[in-house]
């Protein structure tokens, strides 16, 4: 097991290196002069040239990338010109709220997606399967930002059950109960689409397992159907379902960008939207790199969990 974890960690290094190149080039090759965008329409050529020197934009791209990557490896992502503070400090403040939001949404989509998909597979072509299929199709087809706006209108404005946004109440907040109260709507909204995807793939996987010989043998021996589903079919399907949940982490992390904007959640998503608007290059590069690295690490963790459930994975 330890050898497998070390091997997967070593395999993740070139992936992270490739991500750093893509993130740097994607942001650097955006048309327009960042210095002019930062200084505004009344910037003089002298001021633009001076800011380009401060940002290191007067060097070639390879030198810019080497300098940036060298700083990142030492924990220095540069300094945000728009916020006038280190990028690492800003990311440190924003990472926690995004981890809470995305982590909760991922747990919700895993729990409800696995339950719904298994229930649909067990009741194939029955009313439960049909109803769940329709609900899942609607969930997958609904844009998260629109669903978020509708949730605010219904549950926050009309019914006054939840707050319209933010992470804590402005007055008298700050506890766990207050956090969960504010978290309910954005986390549920963010989890809807991912839940639908997990449910559909879970249904297909469990159906495939239910047709295998060992399940038929268990039923022929008179094992109760609930035990066949729980102890045989679901347990056999679970190793194949873990990576599906890991892949959905990418959607949840990406979806957090606009869900945070809709619910005014003080996380990485809102930070990135503001940084893109102000052409704060170093803040965008640092934020995207951290989120992409988080996705790689989550998938690495799901691979390790899958290998623990099914040791055959380690030898593939």
PDB file of C-alpha atoms in Angstrom:
ATOM      1  CA  UNK A   1       0.000   0.000   0.000  1.00  0.00           C
ATOM      2  CA  UNK A   2       2.797   2.407   0.930  1.00  0.00           C
ATOM      3  CA  UNK A   3       4.561   1.689  -2.367  1.00  0.00           C
ATOM      4  CA  UNK A   4       1.338   2.443  -4.266  1.00  0.00           C
ATOM      5  CA  UNK A   5       0.890   5.775  -2.460  1.00  0.00           C
ATOM      6  CA  UNK A   6       4.499   6.780  -3.139  1.00  0.00           C
ATOM      7  CA  UNK A   7       4.136   5.781  -6.795  1.00  0.00           C
ATOM      8  CA  UNK A   8       0.953   7.840  -7.185  1.00  0.00           C
ATOM      9  CA  UNK A   9       2.601  10.827  -5.482  1.00  0.00           C
ATOM     10  CA  UNK A  10       5.528  10.626  -7.914  1.00  0.00           C
ATOM     11  CA  UNK A  11       3.101  10.392 -10.836  1.00  0.00           C
ATOM     12  CA  UNK A  12       1.336  13.529  -9.589  1.00  0.00           C
ATOM     13  CA  UNK A  13       4.518  15.630  -9.820  1.00  0.00           C
ATOM     14  CA  UNK A  14       4.635  15.919 -13.652  1.00  0.00           C
ATOM     15  CA  UNK A  15       0.875  16.534 -13.651  1.00  0.00           C
ATOM     16  CA  UNK A  16       1.275  19.468 -11.258  1.00  0.00           C
ATOM     17  CA  UNK A  17       4.219  20.734 -13.299  1.00  0.00           C
ATOM     18  CA  UNK A  18       2.092  20.608 -16.467  1.00  0.00           C
ATOM     19  CA  UNK A  19      -0.734  22.419 -14.678  1.00  0.00           C
ATOM     20  CA  UNK A  20       1.647  25.204 -13.649  1.00  0.00           C
ATOM     21  CA  UNK A  21       2.719  25.685 -17.300  1.00  0.00           C
ATOM     22  CA  UNK A  22      -0.879  25.730 -18.575  1.00  0.00           C
ATOM     23  CA  UNK A  23      -2.023  28.148 -15.861  1.00  0.00           C
ATOM     24  CA  UNK A  24       0.908  30.503 -16.460  1.00  0.00           C
ATOM     25  CA  UNK A  25       0.608  30.510 -20.266  1.00  0.00           C
ATOM     26  CA  UNK A  26      -3.197  30.800 -20.238  1.00  0.00           C
ATOM     27  CA  UNK A  27      -3.110  33.910 -18.069  1.00  0.00           C
ATOM     28  CA  UNK A  28      -0.015  35.403 -19.706  1.00  0.00           C
ATOM     29  CA  UNK A  29      -1.316  35.083 -23.276  1.00  0.00           C
ATOM     30  CA  UNK A  30      -4.599  36.924 -22.603  1.00  0.00           C
ATOM     31  CA  UNK A  31      -4.746  39.872 -25.046  1.00  0.00           C
ATOM     32  CA  UNK A  32      -4.140  43.360 -23.644  1.00  0.00           C
ATOM     33  CA  UNK A  33      -1.560  45.035 -21.450  1.00  0.00           C
ATOM     34  CA  UNK A  34      -2.057  44.179 -17.745  1.00  0.00           C
ATOM     35  CA  UNK A  35      -0.164  47.289 -16.630  1.00  0.00           C
ATOM     36  CA  UNK A  36      -2.471  49.565 -18.615  1.00  0.00           C
ATOM     37  CA  UNK A  37      -5.522  47.739 -17.261  1.00  0.00           C
ATOM     38  CA  UNK A  38      -4.287  48.130 -13.684  1.00  0.00           C
ATOM     39  CA  UNK A  39      -3.315  51.813 -13.990  1.00  0.00           C
ATOM     40  CA  UNK A  40      -6.404  52.842 -15.928  1.00  0.00           C
ATOM     41  CA  UNK A  41      -7.057  54.990 -18.974  1.00  0.00           C
ATOM     42  CA  UNK A  42      -4.980  57.943 -17.711  1.00  0.00           C
ATOM     43  CA  UNK A  43      -1.754  55.964 -17.292  1.00  0.00           C
ATOM     44  CA  UNK A  44       1.336  57.496 -18.869  1.00  0.00           C
ATOM     45  CA  UNK A  45       3.800  55.425 -20.912  1.00  0.00           C
ATOM     46  CA  UNK A  46       6.392  55.967 -18.156  1.00  0.00           C
ATOM     47  CA  UNK A  47       4.052  54.590 -15.482  1.00  0.00           C
ATOM     48  CA  UNK A  48       3.134  51.613 -17.664  1.00  0.00           C
ATOM     49  CA  UNK A  49       6.799  50.815 -18.303  1.00  0.00           C
ATOM     50  CA  UNK A  50       7.624  51.118 -14.580  1.00  0.00           C
ATOM     51  CA  UNK A  51       4.750  48.799 -13.581  1.00  0.00           C
ATOM     52  CA  UNK A  52       5.786  46.274 -16.235  1.00  0.00           C
ATOM     53  CA  UNK A  53       9.257  46.248 -14.684  1.00  0.00           C
ATOM     54  CA  UNK A  54       7.787  45.768 -11.192  1.00  0.00           C
ATOM     55  CA  UNK A  55       5.635  42.880 -12.433  1.00  0.00           C
ATOM     56  CA  UNK A  56       8.514  41.381 -14.379  1.00  0.00           C
ATOM     57  CA  UNK A  57       6.498  41.604 -17.602  1.00  0.00           C
ATOM     58  CA  UNK A  58       9.415  43.171 -19.495  1.00  0.00           C
ATOM     59  CA  UNK A  59      11.180  39.783 -19.548  1.00  0.00           C
ATOM     60  CA  UNK A  60      10.572  36.879 -21.927  1.00  0.00           C
ATOM     61  CA  UNK A  61       7.899  34.295 -21.043  1.00  0.00           C
ATOM     62  CA  UNK A  62      10.410  31.542 -20.086  1.00  0.00           C
ATOM     63  CA  UNK A  63      12.133  33.897 -17.630  1.00  0.00           C
ATOM     64  CA  UNK A  64       8.781  35.079 -16.260  1.00  0.00           C
ATOM     65  CA  UNK A  65       7.673  31.460 -15.787  1.00  0.00           C
ATOM     66  CA  UNK A  66      10.924  30.407 -14.130  1.00  0.00           C
ATOM     67  CA  UNK A  67      10.798  33.347 -11.741  1.00  0.00           C
ATOM     68  CA  UNK A  68       7.135  32.730 -10.911  1.00  0.00           C
ATOM     69  CA  UNK A  69       7.566  28.964 -10.415  1.00  0.00           C
ATOM     70  CA  UNK A  70      10.651  29.482  -8.257  1.00  0.00           C
ATOM     71  CA  UNK A  71       8.634  31.741  -5.974  1.00  0.00           C
ATOM     72  CA  UNK A  72       5.665  29.337  -5.893  1.00  0.00           C
ATOM     73  CA  UNK A  73       7.906  26.443  -4.825  1.00  0.00           C
ATOM     74  CA  UNK A  74       9.030  28.622  -1.895  1.00  0.00           C
ATOM     75  CA  UNK A  75       5.472  29.588  -0.993  1.00  0.00           C
ATOM     76  CA  UNK A  76       5.752  33.055  -2.543  1.00  0.00           C
ATOM     77  CA  UNK A  77       3.019  33.605  -5.161  1.00  0.00           C
ATOM     78  CA  UNK A  78       3.939  37.263  -5.585  1.00  0.00           C
ATOM     79  CA  UNK A  79       2.028  40.348  -4.515  1.00  0.00           C
ATOM     80  CA  UNK A  80      -1.471  41.352  -5.530  1.00  0.00           C
ATOM     81  CA  UNK A  81      -1.453  44.861  -6.960  1.00  0.00           C
ATOM     82  CA  UNK A  82      -5.209  45.262  -6.664  1.00  0.00           C
ATOM     83  CA  UNK A  83      -5.302  44.231  -2.979  1.00  0.00           C
ATOM     84  CA  UNK A  84      -1.780  45.424  -2.079  1.00  0.00           C
ATOM     85  CA  UNK A  85      -1.010  42.270  -0.092  1.00  0.00           C
ATOM     86  CA  UNK A  86       0.799  38.946  -0.698  1.00  0.00           C
ATOM     87  CA  UNK A  87      -1.116  36.525  -2.907  1.00  0.00           C
ATOM     88  CA  UNK A  88      -0.357  33.642  -0.518  1.00  0.00           C
ATOM     89  CA  UNK A  89      -1.978  35.537   2.378  1.00  0.00           C
ATOM     90  CA  UNK A  90      -5.099  36.286   0.319  1.00  0.00           C
ATOM     91  CA  UNK A  91      -5.368  32.657  -0.826  1.00  0.00           C
ATOM     92  CA  UNK A  92      -4.877  31.509   2.763  1.00  0.00           C
ATOM     93  CA  UNK A  93      -7.843  33.618   3.880  1.00  0.00           C
ATOM     94  CA  UNK A  94     -10.060  32.478   1.016  1.00  0.00           C
ATOM     95  CA  UNK A  95      -9.155  28.790   0.844  1.00  0.00           C
ATOM     96  CA  UNK A  96     -10.958  27.827   4.073  1.00  0.00           C
ATOM     97  CA  UNK A  97     -14.430  29.083   3.027  1.00  0.00           C
ATOM     98  CA  UNK A  98     -14.103  27.420  -0.387  1.00  0.00           C
ATOM     99  CA  UNK A  99     -12.982  24.149   1.223  1.00  0.00           C
ATOM    100  CA  UNK A 100     -16.027  24.249   3.523  1.00  0.00           C
ATOM    101  CA  UNK A 101     -18.423  24.951   0.655  1.00  0.00           C
ATOM    102  CA  UNK A 102     -16.932  22.535  -1.908  1.00  0.00           C
ATOM    103  CA  UNK A 103     -16.272  19.828   0.701  1.00  0.00           C
ATOM    104  CA  UNK A 104     -19.855  19.926   1.946  1.00  0.00           C
ATOM    105  CA  UNK A 105     -21.224  19.859  -1.595  1.00  0.00           C
ATOM    106  CA  UNK A 106     -18.991  16.886  -2.466  1.00  0.00           C
ATOM    107  CA  UNK A 107     -20.158  14.946   0.604  1.00  0.00           C
ATOM    108  CA  UNK A 108     -23.803  15.722  -0.222  1.00  0.00           C
ATOM    109  CA  UNK A 109     -23.458  14.635  -3.863  1.00  0.00           C
ATOM    110  CA  UNK A 110     -21.674  11.429  -2.819  1.00  0.00           C
ATOM    111  CA  UNK A 111     -24.304  10.448  -0.231  1.00  0.00           C
ATOM    112  CA  UNK A 112     -27.436  11.313  -2.213  1.00  0.00           C
ATOM    113  CA  UNK A 113     -25.978  10.258  -5.574  1.00  0.00           C
ATOM    114  CA  UNK A 114     -25.019   6.793  -4.329  1.00  0.00           C
ATOM    115  CA  UNK A 115     -28.361   6.295  -2.561  1.00  0.00           C
ATOM    116  CA  UNK A 116     -30.441   7.496  -5.535  1.00  0.00           C
ATOM    117  CA  UNK A 117     -28.419   5.521  -8.082  1.00  0.00           C
ATOM    118  CA  UNK A 118     -28.617   2.310  -6.055  1.00  0.00           C
ATOM    119  CA  UNK A 119     -32.360   2.721  -5.458  1.00  0.00           C
ATOM    120  CA  UNK A 120     -32.940   3.286  -9.182  1.00  0.00           C
ATOM    121  CA  UNK A 121     -30.895   0.208 -10.109  1.00  0.00           C
ATOM    122  CA  UNK A 122     -32.646  -2.040  -7.599  1.00  0.00           C
ATOM    123  CA  UNK A 123     -36.049  -0.883  -8.887  1.00  0.00           C
ATOM    124  CA  UNK A 124     -35.108  -0.871 -12.583  1.00  0.00           C
ATOM    125  CA  UNK A 125     -38.016   0.257 -14.822  1.00  0.00           C
ATOM    126  CA  UNK A 126     -40.213   0.688 -11.717  1.00  0.00           C
ATOM    127  CA  UNK A 127     -41.799   3.946 -10.526  1.00  0.00           C
ATOM    128  CA  UNK A 128     -38.873   4.691  -8.242  1.00  0.00           C
ATOM    129  CA  UNK A 129     -36.457   4.346 -11.173  1.00  0.00           C
ATOM    130  CA  UNK A 130     -38.620   6.516 -13.439  1.00  0.00           C
ATOM    131  CA  UNK A 131     -39.142   9.267 -10.863  1.00  0.00           C
ATOM    132  CA  UNK A 132     -35.465   9.344  -9.915  1.00  0.00           C
ATOM    133  CA  UNK A 133     -34.439   9.384 -13.587  1.00  0.00           C
ATOM    134  CA  UNK A 134     -36.645  12.415 -14.250  1.00  0.00           C
ATOM    135  CA  UNK A 135     -35.390  14.217 -11.129  1.00  0.00           C
ATOM    136  CA  UNK A 136     -31.772  13.432 -12.017  1.00  0.00           C
ATOM    137  CA  UNK A 137     -32.257  14.608 -15.609  1.00  0.00           C
ATOM    138  CA  UNK A 138     -33.754  17.894 -14.396  1.00  0.00           C
ATOM    139  CA  UNK A 139     -30.898  18.315 -11.904  1.00  0.00           C
ATOM    140  CA  UNK A 140     -28.220  17.726 -14.533  1.00  0.00           C
ATOM    141  CA  UNK A 141     -29.903  20.045 -17.040  1.00  0.00           C
ATOM    142  CA  UNK A 142     -30.360  22.980 -14.646  1.00  0.00           C
ATOM    143  CA  UNK A 143     -27.590  25.609 -14.559  1.00  0.00           C
ATOM    144  CA  UNK A 144     -26.286  25.946 -11.014  1.00  0.00           C
ATOM    145  CA  UNK A 145     -26.234  29.750 -11.017  1.00  0.00           C
ATOM    146  CA  UNK A 146     -29.917  29.884 -12.093  1.00  0.00           C
ATOM    147  CA  UNK A 147     -30.806  27.284  -9.472  1.00  0.00           C
ATOM    148  CA  UNK A 148     -28.994  29.404  -6.888  1.00  0.00           C
ATOM    149  CA  UNK A 149     -30.967  32.502  -7.829  1.00  0.00           C
ATOM    150  CA  UNK A 150     -34.236  30.552  -7.634  1.00  0.00           C
ATOM    151  CA  UNK A 151     -33.245  29.115  -4.246  1.00  0.00           C
ATOM    152  CA  UNK A 152     -32.541  32.616  -2.916  1.00  0.00           C
ATOM    153  CA  UNK A 153     -35.893  33.883  -4.208  1.00  0.00           C
ATOM    154  CA  UNK A 154     -37.876  30.977  -2.757  1.00  0.00           C
ATOM    155  CA  UNK A 155     -36.144  30.029   0.508  1.00  0.00           C
ATOM    156  CA  UNK A 156     -34.507  33.334   1.483  1.00  0.00           C
ATOM    157  CA  UNK A 157     -36.808  36.067   0.152  1.00  0.00           C
ATOM    158  CA  UNK A 158     -40.307  34.520   0.106  1.00  0.00           C
ATOM    159  CA  UNK A 159     -40.124  31.932   2.898  1.00  0.00           C
ATOM    160  CA  UNK A 160     -37.381  33.681   4.915  1.00  0.00           C
ATOM    161  CA  UNK A 161     -35.898  30.324   5.992  1.00  0.00           C
ATOM    162  CA  UNK A 162     -32.269  30.963   5.048  1.00  0.00           C
ATOM    163  CA  UNK A 163     -30.032  34.015   4.575  1.00  0.00           C
ATOM    164  CA  UNK A 164     -29.513  35.386   1.084  1.00  0.00           C
ATOM    165  CA  UNK A 165     -25.740  35.069   1.276  1.00  0.00           C
ATOM    166  CA  UNK A 166     -22.426  35.496   3.120  1.00  0.00           C
ATOM    167  CA  UNK A 167     -20.797  32.979   5.467  1.00  0.00           C
ATOM    168  CA  UNK A 168     -21.847  34.328   8.871  1.00  0.00           C
ATOM    169  CA  UNK A 169     -24.460  36.727  10.177  1.00  0.00           C
ATOM    170  CA  UNK A 170     -23.265  40.298  10.367  1.00  0.00           C
ATOM    171  CA  UNK A 171     -24.451  40.700  13.960  1.00  0.00           C
ATOM    172  CA  UNK A 172     -24.343  37.965  16.600  1.00  0.00           C
ATOM    173  CA  UNK A 173     -23.075  35.226  14.252  1.00  0.00           C
ATOM    174  CA  UNK A 174     -19.931  33.153  14.102  1.00  0.00           C
ATOM    175  CA  UNK A 175     -20.843  29.737  15.559  1.00  0.00           C
ATOM    176  CA  UNK A 176     -21.226  26.362  13.887  1.00  0.00           C
ATOM    177  CA  UNK A 177     -25.016  26.648  13.775  1.00  0.00           C
ATOM    178  CA  UNK A 178     -24.738  30.023  12.050  1.00  0.00           C
ATOM    179  CA  UNK A 179     -22.251  28.577   9.540  1.00  0.00           C
ATOM    180  CA  UNK A 180     -24.520  25.613   8.714  1.00  0.00           C
ATOM    181  CA  UNK A 181     -27.490  27.962   8.339  1.00  0.00           C
ATOM    182  CA  UNK A 182     -25.607  30.061   5.784  1.00  0.00           C
ATOM    183  CA  UNK A 183     -24.089  26.965   4.134  1.00  0.00           C
ATOM    184  CA  UNK A 184     -27.369  25.140   3.430  1.00  0.00           C
ATOM    185  CA  UNK A 185     -28.429  26.921   0.238  1.00  0.00           C
ATOM    186  CA  UNK A 186     -25.060  27.330  -1.554  1.00  0.00           C
ATOM    187  CA  UNK A 187     -23.854  23.805  -0.715  1.00  0.00           C
ATOM    188  CA  UNK A 188     -27.133  22.215  -1.819  1.00  0.00           C
ATOM    189  CA  UNK A 189     -27.200  24.249  -5.016  1.00  0.00           C
ATOM    190  CA  UNK A 190     -23.610  23.342  -5.809  1.00  0.00           C
ATOM    191  CA  UNK A 191     -24.271  19.642  -5.170  1.00  0.00           C
ATOM    192  CA  UNK A 192     -27.337  19.254  -7.399  1.00  0.00           C
ATOM    193  CA  UNK A 193     -25.652  18.694 -10.771  1.00  0.00           C
ATOM    194  CA  UNK A 194     -22.877  16.511  -9.330  1.00  0.00           C
ATOM    195  CA  UNK A 195     -25.506  14.426  -7.491  1.00  0.00           C
ATOM    196  CA  UNK A 196     -27.284  13.768 -10.760  1.00  0.00           C
ATOM    197  CA  UNK A 197     -24.097  12.613 -12.479  1.00  0.00           C
ATOM    198  CA  UNK A 198     -23.128  10.355  -9.567  1.00  0.00           C
ATOM    199  CA  UNK A 199     -26.659   8.889  -9.451  1.00  0.00           C
ATOM    200  CA  UNK A 200     -26.723   8.042 -13.172  1.00  0.00           C
ATOM    201  CA  UNK A 201     -23.304   6.381 -13.124  1.00  0.00           C
ATOM    202  CA  UNK A 202     -24.106   4.574  -9.862  1.00  0.00           C
ATOM    203  CA  UNK A 203     -27.275   3.147 -11.413  1.00  0.00           C
ATOM    204  CA  UNK A 204     -25.349   1.785 -14.404  1.00  0.00           C
ATOM    205  CA  UNK A 205     -22.573   0.331 -12.235  1.00  0.00           C
ATOM    206  CA  UNK A 206     -24.920  -1.358  -9.751  1.00  0.00           C
ATOM    207  CA  UNK A 207     -27.036  -2.789 -12.579  1.00  0.00           C
ATOM    208  CA  UNK A 208     -23.915  -4.339 -14.087  1.00  0.00           C
ATOM    209  CA  UNK A 209     -22.994  -5.903 -10.744  1.00  0.00           C
ATOM    210  CA  UNK A 210     -26.541  -7.205 -10.173  1.00  0.00           C
ATOM    211  CA  UNK A 211     -26.268  -9.265 -13.380  1.00  0.00           C
ATOM    212  CA  UNK A 212     -23.122 -11.077 -12.274  1.00  0.00           C
ATOM    213  CA  UNK A 213     -23.045 -14.729 -11.214  1.00  0.00           C
ATOM    214  CA  UNK A 214     -22.171 -14.221  -7.566  1.00  0.00           C
ATOM    215  CA  UNK A 215     -25.309 -12.101  -7.059  1.00  0.00           C
ATOM    216  CA  UNK A 216     -27.494 -14.737  -8.720  1.00  0.00           C
ATOM    217  CA  UNK A 217     -25.824 -17.381  -6.537  1.00  0.00           C
ATOM    218  CA  UNK A 218     -26.558 -15.385  -3.379  1.00  0.00           C
ATOM    219  CA  UNK A 219     -30.210 -15.038  -4.392  1.00  0.00           C
ATOM    220  CA  UNK A 220     -30.416 -18.767  -5.227  1.00  0.00           C
ATOM    221  CA  UNK A 221     -29.153 -19.583  -1.736  1.00  0.00           C
ATOM    222  CA  UNK A 222     -32.068 -17.645  -0.272  1.00  0.00           C
ATOM    223  CA  UNK A 223     -30.091 -14.643   1.001  1.00  0.00           C
ATOM    224  CA  UNK A 224     -32.544 -11.789   1.762  1.00  0.00           C
ATOM    225  CA  UNK A 225     -32.675  -9.221  -1.040  1.00  0.00           C
ATOM    226  CA  UNK A 226     -31.645  -6.376   1.281  1.00  0.00           C
ATOM    227  CA  UNK A 227     -28.460  -8.280   2.207  1.00  0.00           C
ATOM    228  CA  UNK A 228     -27.774  -9.104  -1.437  1.00  0.00           C
ATOM    229  CA  UNK A 229     -27.941  -5.419  -2.325  1.00  0.00           C
ATOM    230  CA  UNK A 230     -26.061  -4.132   0.722  1.00  0.00           C
ATOM    231  CA  UNK A 231     -23.418  -6.820   1.320  1.00  0.00           C
ATOM    232  CA  UNK A 232     -22.836  -8.101  -2.205  1.00  0.00           C
ATOM    233  CA  UNK A 233     -23.895  -5.752  -4.998  1.00  0.00           C
ATOM    234  CA  UNK A 234     -23.145  -2.349  -3.438  1.00  0.00           C
ATOM    235  CA  UNK A 235     -19.909  -3.533  -1.846  1.00  0.00           C
ATOM    236  CA  UNK A 236     -18.703  -4.902  -5.190  1.00  0.00           C
ATOM    237  CA  UNK A 237     -19.714  -1.717  -7.043  1.00  0.00           C
ATOM    238  CA  UNK A 238     -18.218   0.712  -4.514  1.00  0.00           C
ATOM    239  CA  UNK A 239     -14.563   0.551  -5.742  1.00  0.00           C
ATOM    240  CA  UNK A 240     -15.722   1.594  -9.209  1.00  0.00           C
ATOM    241  CA  UNK A 241     -17.868   4.417  -7.781  1.00  0.00           C
ATOM    242  CA  UNK A 242     -15.164   6.096  -5.691  1.00  0.00           C
ATOM    243  CA  UNK A 243     -13.300   7.559  -8.743  1.00  0.00           C
ATOM    244  CA  UNK A 244     -16.617   8.900 -10.070  1.00  0.00           C
ATOM    245  CA  UNK A 245     -17.044  10.928  -6.896  1.00  0.00           C
ATOM    246  CA  UNK A 246     -13.430  12.104  -7.213  1.00  0.00           C
ATOM    247  CA  UNK A 247     -14.005  13.315 -10.761  1.00  0.00           C
ATOM    248  CA  UNK A 248     -17.027  15.287  -9.591  1.00  0.00           C
ATOM    249  CA  UNK A 249     -14.683  17.192  -7.290  1.00  0.00           C
ATOM    250  CA  UNK A 250     -13.529  19.048 -10.413  1.00  0.00           C
ATOM    251  CA  UNK A 251     -17.069  20.176 -11.185  1.00  0.00           C
ATOM    252  CA  UNK A 252     -17.712  21.125  -7.555  1.00  0.00           C
ATOM    253  CA  UNK A 253     -14.504  23.189  -7.343  1.00  0.00           C
ATOM    254  CA  UNK A 254     -15.191  24.861 -10.694  1.00  0.00           C
ATOM    255  CA  UNK A 255     -18.846  25.439  -9.829  1.00  0.00           C
ATOM    256  CA  UNK A 256     -17.861  27.076  -6.559  1.00  0.00           C
ATOM    257  CA  UNK A 257     -16.515  30.023  -8.576  1.00  0.00           C
ATOM    258  CA  UNK A 258     -19.948  31.259  -9.675  1.00  0.00           C
ATOM    259  CA  UNK A 259     -21.917  29.844  -6.723  1.00  0.00           C
ATOM    260  CA  UNK A 260     -19.735  31.935  -4.400  1.00  0.00           C
ATOM    261  CA  UNK A 261     -20.517  34.977  -6.520  1.00  0.00           C
ATOM    262  CA  UNK A 262     -24.266  34.282  -6.410  1.00  0.00           C
ATOM    263  CA  UNK A 263     -24.318  33.745  -2.621  1.00  0.00           C
ATOM    264  CA  UNK A 264     -21.578  36.292  -1.808  1.00  0.00           C
ATOM    265  CA  UNK A 265     -19.539  33.489  -0.218  1.00  0.00           C
ATOM    266  CA  UNK A 266     -16.088  34.851   0.730  1.00  0.00           C
ATOM    267  CA  UNK A 267     -14.038  32.126  -0.957  1.00  0.00           C
ATOM    268  CA  UNK A 268     -11.610  31.587  -3.822  1.00  0.00           C
ATOM    269  CA  UNK A 269     -14.327  31.921  -6.459  1.00  0.00           C
ATOM    270  CA  UNK A 270     -15.210  35.500  -5.531  1.00  0.00           C
ATOM    271  CA  UNK A 271     -11.518  36.274  -5.237  1.00  0.00           C
ATOM    272  CA  UNK A 272     -10.870  35.003  -8.770  1.00  0.00           C
ATOM    273  CA  UNK A 273     -13.811  36.881 -10.263  1.00  0.00           C
ATOM    274  CA  UNK A 274     -12.557  40.121  -8.739  1.00  0.00           C
ATOM    275  CA  UNK A 275      -8.959  39.401  -9.763  1.00  0.00           C
ATOM    276  CA  UNK A 276      -9.942  38.693 -13.376  1.00  0.00           C
ATOM    277  CA  UNK A 277     -11.926  41.926 -13.502  1.00  0.00           C
ATOM    278  CA  UNK A 278      -8.951  43.947 -12.283  1.00  0.00           C
ATOM    279  CA  UNK A 279      -6.391  41.973 -14.375  1.00  0.00           C
ATOM    280  CA  UNK A 280      -4.557  41.005 -11.196  1.00  0.00           C
ATOM    281  CA  UNK A 281      -2.380  38.420 -12.954  1.00  0.00           C
ATOM    282  CA  UNK A 282      -0.475  37.015  -9.989  1.00  0.00           C
ATOM    283  CA  UNK A 283      -3.653  36.573  -7.932  1.00  0.00           C
ATOM    284  CA  UNK A 284      -5.400  34.761 -10.807  1.00  0.00           C
ATOM    285  CA  UNK A 285      -2.398  32.521 -11.466  1.00  0.00           C
ATOM    286  CA  UNK A 286      -2.020  31.656  -7.787  1.00  0.00           C
ATOM    287  CA  UNK A 287      -5.729  31.011  -7.246  1.00  0.00           C
ATOM    288  CA  UNK A 288      -6.165  28.826 -10.333  1.00  0.00           C
ATOM    289  CA  UNK A 289      -2.993  26.883  -9.543  1.00  0.00           C
ATOM    290  CA  UNK A 290      -4.169  26.148  -5.986  1.00  0.00           C
ATOM    291  CA  UNK A 291      -7.632  25.016  -7.127  1.00  0.00           C
ATOM    292  CA  UNK A 292      -6.196  22.816  -9.883  1.00  0.00           C
ATOM    293  CA  UNK A 293      -3.708  21.293  -7.452  1.00  0.00           C
ATOM    294  CA  UNK A 294      -6.538  20.614  -4.999  1.00  0.00           C
ATOM    295  CA  UNK A 295      -8.401  18.701  -7.721  1.00  0.00           C
ATOM    296  CA  UNK A 296      -5.306  16.579  -8.414  1.00  0.00           C
ATOM    297  CA  UNK A 297      -4.847  15.820  -4.715  1.00  0.00           C
ATOM    298  CA  UNK A 298      -8.524  14.892  -4.258  1.00  0.00           C
ATOM    299  CA  UNK A 299      -8.291  12.442  -7.151  1.00  0.00           C
ATOM    300  CA  UNK A 300      -5.093  11.076  -5.669  1.00  0.00           C
ATOM    301  CA  UNK A 301      -6.947  10.503  -2.388  1.00  0.00           C
ATOM    302  CA  UNK A 302      -9.822   8.742  -4.184  1.00  0.00           C
ATOM    303  CA  UNK A 303      -7.312   6.470  -5.969  1.00  0.00           C
ATOM    304  CA  UNK A 304      -5.812   5.528  -2.611  1.00  0.00           C
ATOM    305  CA  UNK A 305      -9.274   4.822  -1.155  1.00  0.00           C
ATOM    306  CA  UNK A 306     -10.166   2.745  -4.219  1.00  0.00           C
ATOM    307  CA  UNK A 307      -6.968   0.700  -3.883  1.00  0.00           C
ATOM    308  CA  UNK A 308      -7.759   0.108  -0.207  1.00  0.00           C
ATOM    309  CA  UNK A 309     -11.216  -1.238  -1.144  1.00  0.00           C
ATOM    310  CA  UNK A 310      -9.962  -3.225  -4.140  1.00  0.00           C
ATOM    311  CA  UNK A 311      -6.279  -4.298  -3.879  1.00  0.00           C
ATOM    312  CA  UNK A 312      -6.280  -5.379  -7.550  1.00  0.00           C
ATOM    313  CA  UNK A 313      -6.093  -1.687  -8.505  1.00  0.00           C
ATOM    314  CA  UNK A 314      -2.532  -1.457  -7.129  1.00  0.00           C
ATOM    315  CA  UNK A 315      -1.262  -4.012  -9.652  1.00  0.00           C
ATOM    316  CA  UNK A 316      -2.812  -2.497 -12.805  1.00  0.00           C
TER     317      UNK A 316
END
